[in-house]
mmCIF file of C-alpha atoms in Angstrom:
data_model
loop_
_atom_site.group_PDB
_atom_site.id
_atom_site.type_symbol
_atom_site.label_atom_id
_atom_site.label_comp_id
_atom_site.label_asym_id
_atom_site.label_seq_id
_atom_site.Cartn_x
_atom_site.Cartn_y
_atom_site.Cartn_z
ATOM 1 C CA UNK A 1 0.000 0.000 0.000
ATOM 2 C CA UNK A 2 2.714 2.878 1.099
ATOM 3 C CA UNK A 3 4.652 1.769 -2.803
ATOM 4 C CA UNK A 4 1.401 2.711 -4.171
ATOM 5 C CA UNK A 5 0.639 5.633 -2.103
ATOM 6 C CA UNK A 6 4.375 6.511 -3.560
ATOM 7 C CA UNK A 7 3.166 6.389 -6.883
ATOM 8 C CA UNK A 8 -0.228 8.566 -6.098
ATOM 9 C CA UNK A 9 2.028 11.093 -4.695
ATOM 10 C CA UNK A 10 4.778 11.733 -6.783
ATOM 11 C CA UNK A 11 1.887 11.709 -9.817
ATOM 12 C CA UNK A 12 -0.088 14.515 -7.655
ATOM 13 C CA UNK A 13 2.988 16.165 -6.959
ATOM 14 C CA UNK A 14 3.818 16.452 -10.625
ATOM 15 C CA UNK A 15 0.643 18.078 -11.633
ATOM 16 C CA UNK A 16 0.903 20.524 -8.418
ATOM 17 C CA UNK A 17 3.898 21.614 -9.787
ATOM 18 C CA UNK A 18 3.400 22.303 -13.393
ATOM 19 C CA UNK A 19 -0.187 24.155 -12.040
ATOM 20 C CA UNK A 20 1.873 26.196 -9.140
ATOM 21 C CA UNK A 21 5.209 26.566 -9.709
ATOM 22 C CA UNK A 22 7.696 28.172 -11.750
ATOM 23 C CA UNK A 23 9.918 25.672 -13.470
ATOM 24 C CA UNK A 24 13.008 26.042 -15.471
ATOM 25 C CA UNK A 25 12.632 25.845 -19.233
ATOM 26 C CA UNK A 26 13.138 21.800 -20.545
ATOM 27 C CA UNK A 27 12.497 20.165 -17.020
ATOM 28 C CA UNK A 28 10.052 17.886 -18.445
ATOM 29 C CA UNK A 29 12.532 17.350 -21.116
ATOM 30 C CA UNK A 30 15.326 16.803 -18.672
ATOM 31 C CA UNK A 31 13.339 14.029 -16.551
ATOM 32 C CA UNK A 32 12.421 12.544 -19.401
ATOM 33 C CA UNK A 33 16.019 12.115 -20.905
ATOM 34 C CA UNK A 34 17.062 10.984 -17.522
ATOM 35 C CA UNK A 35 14.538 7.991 -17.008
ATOM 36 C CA UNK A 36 14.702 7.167 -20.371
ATOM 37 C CA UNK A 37 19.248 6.686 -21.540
ATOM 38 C CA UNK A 38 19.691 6.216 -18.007
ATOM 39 C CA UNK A 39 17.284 5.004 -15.231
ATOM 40 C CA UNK A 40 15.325 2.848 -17.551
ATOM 41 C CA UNK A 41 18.614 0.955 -19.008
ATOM 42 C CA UNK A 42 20.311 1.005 -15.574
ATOM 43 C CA UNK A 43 17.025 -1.006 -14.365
ATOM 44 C CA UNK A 44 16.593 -3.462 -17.432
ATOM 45 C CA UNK A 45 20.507 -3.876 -16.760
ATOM 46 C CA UNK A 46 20.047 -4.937 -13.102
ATOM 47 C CA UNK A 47 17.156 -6.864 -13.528
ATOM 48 C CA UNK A 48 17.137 -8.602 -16.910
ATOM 49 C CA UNK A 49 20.426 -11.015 -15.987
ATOM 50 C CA UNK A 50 18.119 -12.448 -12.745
ATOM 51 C CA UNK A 51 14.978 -13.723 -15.298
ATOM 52 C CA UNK A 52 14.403 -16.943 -15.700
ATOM 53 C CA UNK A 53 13.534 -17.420 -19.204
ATOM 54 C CA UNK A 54 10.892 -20.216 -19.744
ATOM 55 C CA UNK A 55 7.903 -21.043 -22.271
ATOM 56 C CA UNK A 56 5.027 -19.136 -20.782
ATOM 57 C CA UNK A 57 7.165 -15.905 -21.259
ATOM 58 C CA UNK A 58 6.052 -15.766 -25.119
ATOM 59 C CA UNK A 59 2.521 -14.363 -23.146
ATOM 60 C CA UNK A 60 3.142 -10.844 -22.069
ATOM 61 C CA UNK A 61 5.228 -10.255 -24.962
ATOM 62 C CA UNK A 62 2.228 -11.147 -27.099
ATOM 63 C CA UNK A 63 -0.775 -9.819 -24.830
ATOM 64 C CA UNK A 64 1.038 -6.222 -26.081
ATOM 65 C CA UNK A 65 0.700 -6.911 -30.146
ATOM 66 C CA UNK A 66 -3.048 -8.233 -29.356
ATOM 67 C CA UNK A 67 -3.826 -4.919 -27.474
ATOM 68 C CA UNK A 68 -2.515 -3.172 -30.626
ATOM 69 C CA UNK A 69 -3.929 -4.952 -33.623
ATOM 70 C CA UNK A 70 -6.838 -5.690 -32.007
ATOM 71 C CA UNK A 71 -7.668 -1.664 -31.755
ATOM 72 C CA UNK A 72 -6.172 -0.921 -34.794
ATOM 73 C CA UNK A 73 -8.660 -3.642 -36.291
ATOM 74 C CA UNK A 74 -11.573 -2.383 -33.750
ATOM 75 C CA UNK A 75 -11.362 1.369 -34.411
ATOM 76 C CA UNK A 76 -11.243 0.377 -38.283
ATOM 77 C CA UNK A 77 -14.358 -1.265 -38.178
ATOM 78 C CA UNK A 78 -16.337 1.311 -36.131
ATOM 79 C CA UNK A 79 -14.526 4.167 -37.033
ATOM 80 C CA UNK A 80 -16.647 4.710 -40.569
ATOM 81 C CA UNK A 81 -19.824 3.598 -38.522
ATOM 82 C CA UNK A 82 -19.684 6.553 -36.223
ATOM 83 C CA UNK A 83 -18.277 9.187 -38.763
ATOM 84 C CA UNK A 84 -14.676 9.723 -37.402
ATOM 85 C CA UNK A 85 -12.091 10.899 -39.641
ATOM 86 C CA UNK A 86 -8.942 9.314 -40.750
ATOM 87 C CA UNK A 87 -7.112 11.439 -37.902
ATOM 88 C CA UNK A 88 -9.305 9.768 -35.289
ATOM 89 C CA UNK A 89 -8.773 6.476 -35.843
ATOM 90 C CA UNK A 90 -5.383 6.389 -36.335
ATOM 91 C CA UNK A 91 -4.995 8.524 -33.302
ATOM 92 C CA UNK A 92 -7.266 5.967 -31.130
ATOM 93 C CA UNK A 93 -5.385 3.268 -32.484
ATOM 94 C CA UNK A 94 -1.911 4.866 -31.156
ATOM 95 C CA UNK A 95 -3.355 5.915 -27.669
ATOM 96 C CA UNK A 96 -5.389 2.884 -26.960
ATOM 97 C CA UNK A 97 -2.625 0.117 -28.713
ATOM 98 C CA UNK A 98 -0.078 1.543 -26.723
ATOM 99 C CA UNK A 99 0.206 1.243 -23.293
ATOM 100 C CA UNK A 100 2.667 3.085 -20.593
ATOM 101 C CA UNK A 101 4.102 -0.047 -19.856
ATOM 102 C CA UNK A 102 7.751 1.727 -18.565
ATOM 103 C CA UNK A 103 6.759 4.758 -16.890
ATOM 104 C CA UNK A 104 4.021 3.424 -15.289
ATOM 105 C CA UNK A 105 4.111 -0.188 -15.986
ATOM 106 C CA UNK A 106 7.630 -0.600 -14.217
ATOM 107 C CA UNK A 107 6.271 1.810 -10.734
ATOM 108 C CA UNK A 108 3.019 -0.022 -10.349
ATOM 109 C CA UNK A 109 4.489 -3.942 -11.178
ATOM 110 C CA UNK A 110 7.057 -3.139 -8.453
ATOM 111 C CA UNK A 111 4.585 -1.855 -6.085
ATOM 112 C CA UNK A 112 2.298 -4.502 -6.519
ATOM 113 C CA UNK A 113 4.455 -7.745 -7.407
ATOM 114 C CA UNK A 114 7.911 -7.186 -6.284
ATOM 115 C CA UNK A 115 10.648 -7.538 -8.340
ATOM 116 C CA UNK A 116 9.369 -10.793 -10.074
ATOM 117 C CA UNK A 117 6.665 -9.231 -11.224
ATOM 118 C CA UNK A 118 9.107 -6.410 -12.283
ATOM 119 C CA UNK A 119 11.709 -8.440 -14.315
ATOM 120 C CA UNK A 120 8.533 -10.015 -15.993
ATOM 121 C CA UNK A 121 6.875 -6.552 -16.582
ATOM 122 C CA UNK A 122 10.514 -5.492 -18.996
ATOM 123 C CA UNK A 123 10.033 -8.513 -20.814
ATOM 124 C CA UNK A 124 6.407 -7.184 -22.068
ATOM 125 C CA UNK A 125 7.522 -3.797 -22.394
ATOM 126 C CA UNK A 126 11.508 -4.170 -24.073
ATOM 127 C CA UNK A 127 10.105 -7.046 -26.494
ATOM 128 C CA UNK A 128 6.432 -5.808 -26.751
ATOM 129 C CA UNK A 129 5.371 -2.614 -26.223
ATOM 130 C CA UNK A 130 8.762 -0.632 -27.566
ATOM 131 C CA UNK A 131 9.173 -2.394 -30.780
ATOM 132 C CA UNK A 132 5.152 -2.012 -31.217
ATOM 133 C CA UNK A 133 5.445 1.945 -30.836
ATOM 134 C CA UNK A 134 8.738 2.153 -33.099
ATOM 135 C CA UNK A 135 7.772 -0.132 -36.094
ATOM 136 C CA UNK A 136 3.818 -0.827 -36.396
ATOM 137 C CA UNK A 137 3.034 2.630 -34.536
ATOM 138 C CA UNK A 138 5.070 4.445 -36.608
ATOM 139 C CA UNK A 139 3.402 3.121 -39.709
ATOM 140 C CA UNK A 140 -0.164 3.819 -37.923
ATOM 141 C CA UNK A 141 0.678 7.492 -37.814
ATOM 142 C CA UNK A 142 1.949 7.213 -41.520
ATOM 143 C CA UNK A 143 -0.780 5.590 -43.031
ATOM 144 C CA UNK A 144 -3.705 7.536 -41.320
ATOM 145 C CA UNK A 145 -1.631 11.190 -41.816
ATOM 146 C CA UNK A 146 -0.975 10.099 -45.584
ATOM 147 C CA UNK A 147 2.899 9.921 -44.919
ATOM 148 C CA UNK A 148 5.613 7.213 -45.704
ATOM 149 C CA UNK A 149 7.906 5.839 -42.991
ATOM 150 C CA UNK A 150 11.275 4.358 -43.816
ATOM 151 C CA UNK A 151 11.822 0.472 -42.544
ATOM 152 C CA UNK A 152 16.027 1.420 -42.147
ATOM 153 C CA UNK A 153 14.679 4.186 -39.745
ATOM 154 C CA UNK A 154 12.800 1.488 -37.797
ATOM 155 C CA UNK A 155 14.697 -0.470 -37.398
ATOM 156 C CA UNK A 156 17.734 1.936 -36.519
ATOM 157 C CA UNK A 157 15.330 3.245 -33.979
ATOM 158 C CA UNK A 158 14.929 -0.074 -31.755
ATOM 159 C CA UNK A 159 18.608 -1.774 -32.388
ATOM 160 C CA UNK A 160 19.796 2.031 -30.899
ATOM 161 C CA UNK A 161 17.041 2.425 -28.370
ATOM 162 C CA UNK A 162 19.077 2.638 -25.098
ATOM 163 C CA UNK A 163 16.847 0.107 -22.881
ATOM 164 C CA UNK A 164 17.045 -2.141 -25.814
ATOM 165 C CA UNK A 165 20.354 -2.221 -25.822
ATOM 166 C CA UNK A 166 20.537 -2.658 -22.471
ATOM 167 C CA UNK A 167 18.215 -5.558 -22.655
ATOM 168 C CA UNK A 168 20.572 -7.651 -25.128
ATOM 169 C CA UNK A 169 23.379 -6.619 -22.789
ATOM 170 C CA UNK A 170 21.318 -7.715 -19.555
ATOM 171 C CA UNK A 171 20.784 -11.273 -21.541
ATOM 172 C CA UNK A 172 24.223 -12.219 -21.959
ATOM 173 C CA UNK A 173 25.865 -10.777 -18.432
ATOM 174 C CA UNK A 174 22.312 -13.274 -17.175
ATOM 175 C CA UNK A 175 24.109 -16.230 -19.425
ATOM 176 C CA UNK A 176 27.579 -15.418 -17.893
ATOM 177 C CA UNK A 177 26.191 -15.583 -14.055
ATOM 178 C CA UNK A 178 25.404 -12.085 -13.620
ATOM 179 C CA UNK A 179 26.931 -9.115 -12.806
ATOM 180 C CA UNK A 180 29.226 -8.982 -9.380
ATOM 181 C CA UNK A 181 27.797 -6.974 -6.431
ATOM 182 C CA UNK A 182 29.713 -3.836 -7.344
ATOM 183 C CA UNK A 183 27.921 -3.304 -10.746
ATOM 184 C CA UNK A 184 24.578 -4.249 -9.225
ATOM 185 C CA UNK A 185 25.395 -1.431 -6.018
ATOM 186 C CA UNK A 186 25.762 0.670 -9.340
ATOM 187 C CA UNK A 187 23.136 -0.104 -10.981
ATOM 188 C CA UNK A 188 20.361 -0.245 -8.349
ATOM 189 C CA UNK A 189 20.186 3.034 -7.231
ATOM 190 C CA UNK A 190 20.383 4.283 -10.236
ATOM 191 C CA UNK A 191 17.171 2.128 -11.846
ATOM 192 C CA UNK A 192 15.673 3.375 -8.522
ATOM 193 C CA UNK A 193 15.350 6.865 -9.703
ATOM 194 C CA UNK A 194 12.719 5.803 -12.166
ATOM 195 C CA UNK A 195 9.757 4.999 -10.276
ATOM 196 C CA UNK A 196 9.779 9.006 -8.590
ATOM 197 C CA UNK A 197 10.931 10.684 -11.692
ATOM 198 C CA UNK A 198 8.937 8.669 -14.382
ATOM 199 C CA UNK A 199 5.336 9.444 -12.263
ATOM 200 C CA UNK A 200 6.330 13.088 -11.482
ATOM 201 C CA UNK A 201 7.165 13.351 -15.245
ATOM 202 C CA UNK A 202 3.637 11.469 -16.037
ATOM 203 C CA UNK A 203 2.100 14.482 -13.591
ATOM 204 C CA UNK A 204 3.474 17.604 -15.441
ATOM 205 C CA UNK A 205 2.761 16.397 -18.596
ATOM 206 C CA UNK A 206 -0.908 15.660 -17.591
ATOM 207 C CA UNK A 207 -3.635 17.291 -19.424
ATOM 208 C CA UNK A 208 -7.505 17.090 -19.773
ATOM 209 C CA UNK A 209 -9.674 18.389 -21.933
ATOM 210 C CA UNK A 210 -12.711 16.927 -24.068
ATOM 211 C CA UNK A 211 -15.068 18.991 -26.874
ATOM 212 C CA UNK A 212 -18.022 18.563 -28.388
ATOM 213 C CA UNK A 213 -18.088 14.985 -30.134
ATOM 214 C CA UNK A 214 -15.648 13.168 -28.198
ATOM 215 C CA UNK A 215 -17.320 12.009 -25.650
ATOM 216 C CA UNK A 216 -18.335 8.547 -27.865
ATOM 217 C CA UNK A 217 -14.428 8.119 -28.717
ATOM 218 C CA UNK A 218 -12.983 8.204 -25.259
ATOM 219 C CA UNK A 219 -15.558 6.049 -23.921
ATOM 220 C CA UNK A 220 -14.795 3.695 -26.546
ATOM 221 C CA UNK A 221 -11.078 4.083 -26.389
ATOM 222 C CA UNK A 222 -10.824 3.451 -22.734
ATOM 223 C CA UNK A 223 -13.021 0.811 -22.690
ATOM 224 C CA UNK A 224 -11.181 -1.163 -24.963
ATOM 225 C CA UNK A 225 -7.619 0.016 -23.512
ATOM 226 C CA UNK A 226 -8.821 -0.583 -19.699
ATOM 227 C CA UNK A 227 -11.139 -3.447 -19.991
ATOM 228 C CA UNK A 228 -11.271 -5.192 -22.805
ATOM 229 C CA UNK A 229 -8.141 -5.546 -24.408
ATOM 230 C CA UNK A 230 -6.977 -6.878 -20.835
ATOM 231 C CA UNK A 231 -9.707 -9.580 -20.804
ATOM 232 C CA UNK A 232 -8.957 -11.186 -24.053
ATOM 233 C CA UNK A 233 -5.479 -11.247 -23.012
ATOM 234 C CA UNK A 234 -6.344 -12.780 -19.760
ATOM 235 C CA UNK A 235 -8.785 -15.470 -21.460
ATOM 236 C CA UNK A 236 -5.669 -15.832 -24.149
ATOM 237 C CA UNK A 237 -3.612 -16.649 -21.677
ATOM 238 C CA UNK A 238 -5.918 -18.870 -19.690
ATOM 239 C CA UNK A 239 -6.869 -21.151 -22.240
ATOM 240 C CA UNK A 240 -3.565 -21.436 -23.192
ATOM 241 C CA UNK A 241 -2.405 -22.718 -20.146
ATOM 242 C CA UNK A 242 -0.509 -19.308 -18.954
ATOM 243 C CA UNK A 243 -0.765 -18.960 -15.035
ATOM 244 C CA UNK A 244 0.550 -17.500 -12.135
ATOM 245 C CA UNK A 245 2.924 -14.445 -12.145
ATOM 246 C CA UNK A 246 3.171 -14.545 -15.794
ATOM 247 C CA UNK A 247 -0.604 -14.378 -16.314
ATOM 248 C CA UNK A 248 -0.549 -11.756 -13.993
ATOM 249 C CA UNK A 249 1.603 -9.429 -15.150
ATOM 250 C CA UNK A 250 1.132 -9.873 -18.341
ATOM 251 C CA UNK A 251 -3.016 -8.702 -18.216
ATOM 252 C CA UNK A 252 -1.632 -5.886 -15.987
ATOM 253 C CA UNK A 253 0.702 -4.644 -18.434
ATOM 254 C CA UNK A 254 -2.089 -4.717 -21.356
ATOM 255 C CA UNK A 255 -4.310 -2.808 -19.088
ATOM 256 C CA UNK A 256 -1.630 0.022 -18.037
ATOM 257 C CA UNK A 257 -2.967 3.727 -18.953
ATOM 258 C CA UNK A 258 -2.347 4.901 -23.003
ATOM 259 C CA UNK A 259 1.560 5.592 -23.185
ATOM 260 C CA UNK A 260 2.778 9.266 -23.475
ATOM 261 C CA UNK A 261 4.791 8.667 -26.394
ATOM 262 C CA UNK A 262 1.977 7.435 -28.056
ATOM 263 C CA UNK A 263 0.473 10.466 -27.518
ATOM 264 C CA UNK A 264 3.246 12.680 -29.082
ATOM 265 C CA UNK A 265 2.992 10.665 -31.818
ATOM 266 C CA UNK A 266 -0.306 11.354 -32.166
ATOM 267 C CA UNK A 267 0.276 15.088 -32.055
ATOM 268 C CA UNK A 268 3.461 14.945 -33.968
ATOM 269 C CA UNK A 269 1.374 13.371 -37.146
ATOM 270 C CA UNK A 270 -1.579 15.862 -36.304
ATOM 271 C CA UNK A 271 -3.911 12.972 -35.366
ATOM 272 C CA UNK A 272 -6.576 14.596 -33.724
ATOM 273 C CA UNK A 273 -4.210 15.435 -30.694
ATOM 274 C CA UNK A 274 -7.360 16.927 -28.936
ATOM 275 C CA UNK A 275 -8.823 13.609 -28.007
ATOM 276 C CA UNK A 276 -5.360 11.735 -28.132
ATOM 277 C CA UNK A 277 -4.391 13.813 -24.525
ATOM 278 C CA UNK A 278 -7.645 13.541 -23.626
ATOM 279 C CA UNK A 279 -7.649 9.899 -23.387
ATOM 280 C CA UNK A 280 -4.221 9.941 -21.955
ATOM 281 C CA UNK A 281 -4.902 12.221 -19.215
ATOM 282 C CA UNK A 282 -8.340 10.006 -18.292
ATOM 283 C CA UNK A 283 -6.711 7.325 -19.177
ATOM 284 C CA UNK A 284 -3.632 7.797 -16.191
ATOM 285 C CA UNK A 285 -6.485 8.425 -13.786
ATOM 286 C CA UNK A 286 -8.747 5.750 -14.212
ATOM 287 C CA UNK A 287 -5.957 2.963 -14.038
ATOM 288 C CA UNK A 288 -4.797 3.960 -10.832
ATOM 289 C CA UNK A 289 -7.881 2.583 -9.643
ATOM 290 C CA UNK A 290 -8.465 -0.053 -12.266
ATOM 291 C CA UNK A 291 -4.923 -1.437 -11.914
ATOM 292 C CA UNK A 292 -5.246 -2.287 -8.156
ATOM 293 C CA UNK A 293 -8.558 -3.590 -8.804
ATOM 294 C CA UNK A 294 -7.309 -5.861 -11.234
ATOM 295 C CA UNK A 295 -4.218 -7.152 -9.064
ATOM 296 C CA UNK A 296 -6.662 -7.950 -6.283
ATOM 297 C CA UNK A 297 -8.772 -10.306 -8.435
ATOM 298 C CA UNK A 298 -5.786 -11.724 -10.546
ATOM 299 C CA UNK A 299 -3.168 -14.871 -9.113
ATOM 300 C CA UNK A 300 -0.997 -14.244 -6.908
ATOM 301 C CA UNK A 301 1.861 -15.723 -8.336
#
């Protein structure tokens, strides 16, 4: 309970702040570049060399590309039934495929299922959710904003992400015994500083707003991103024969909030960016409730 009170706080504490305070130009920036070439990859560093790779780890890995096709194919079908524009449904597709996995993924797995649940958590989001948002969400945005997208820039883009890097690097030190306890002192504290700075990031960059017509596309978008995307993944999973932590987890990570970058993405192609942030910002709110909810009624391990 206090690791999620943690969480509540430093989110609540970032939005204070950006209402209240005066903040240097590029702090947001500056968090950001932080958590992402050097908390994240300092955590997937520490954490990826202690997982024990086995066959039911396939499931949160592919509980992320179901999320995303399956709203990419969902918002194509109902899209022309309820009059939204090209922008719209590639921008739902983004916002609702794409889930925070890292920022908030990594805080709330931690809080909730220890390190475990952690380790299994950058599994979904190094192998699911990051090459989802670089490749196929790339090509979302290109296709619905009537651009092209280069596959040597995709690919370029994950082989030099730095957490995926990090994760390929975290594989073999795991296949060579590990690191020794001087690179793990190292690299704890440093992967620590991404559960405060990640949520107080999430916090400043919050934002809420909803006009005339939207009402019909967030409800749909966060119903599928919050509750239904995260039960076919849990029946996936359980008719498959998926259980325990790994279950766990991975319907938790399909149901995490709509990912910030996702967002951008949204904004940077001009894909109705309006509703995109709107469903982010409800989004972020709503699964700090449905998360927990979720964790209670899932396994245990």
């Amino acid at each position: 309970m206090s690791a999620l009170i943690l969480l509540f706080a430093c989110l609540v504490l970032g939005i204070a702040v950006k209402r209240w305070a005066t903040l240097p130009a590029g702090i947001v920036q500056g968090i950001n570049w932080w958590v992402i070439n050097v908390a994240l990859p300092a955590l997937v560093l520490d954490l990826i060399p202690h997982v024990k790779f086995n066959t039911q780890l396939w499931f949160p890995v592919v509980s992320m590309f179901v999320v995303f096709f399956g709203a990419w194919l969902l918002f194509a079908l109902i899209g022309p039934r309820f009059a939204w524009s090209r922008q719209r449904i590639g921008a739902m597709t983004l916002v609702c495929g794409l889930g925070n996995t890292s920022f908030m993924g990594y805080p709330m797995m931690s809080a909730m299922r220890g390190q475990a649940g952690l380790s299994i958590a950058v599994v979904a989001d190094q192998l699911g959710t990051f090459p989802l948002l670089a490749s196929a969400g790339v090509m979302v945005a290109s296709i619905y904003a009537g651009r092209s997208a280069s596959t040597g820039m995709i690919v370029r883009r994950i082989l030099t992400f730095p957490a995926f890097m990090a994760l390929i690097i975290g594989i073999v030190a795991g296949w060579m015994g590990g690191w020794p306890d001087v690179v793990h002192g190292v690299l704890a504290p440093l992967g620590a500083t991404l559960t405060p700075l990640a949520l107080f990031s999430v916090g400043m960059q919050f934002r809420f707003g909803l006009e005339k017509g939207q009402a019909g596309g967030l409800a749909a978008g966060l119903g599928w991103k919050l509750f239904v995307a995260p039960c076919l993944c849990w029946m996936l999973g359980h008719s498959l024969g998926v259980g325990g932590l790994v279950l766990t987890v991975g319907v938790l990570q399909a149901a995490m909030a709509p990912m910030i970058s996702a967002a951008i993405l949204a904004d940077e192609y001009d894909l109705d960016p309006q509703l995109a942030n709107a469903i982010l910002g409800a989004g972020i709110v709503l699964s700090l409730i449905t998360i927990p909810l979720g964790n209670l009624w899932l396994p245990a391990g």
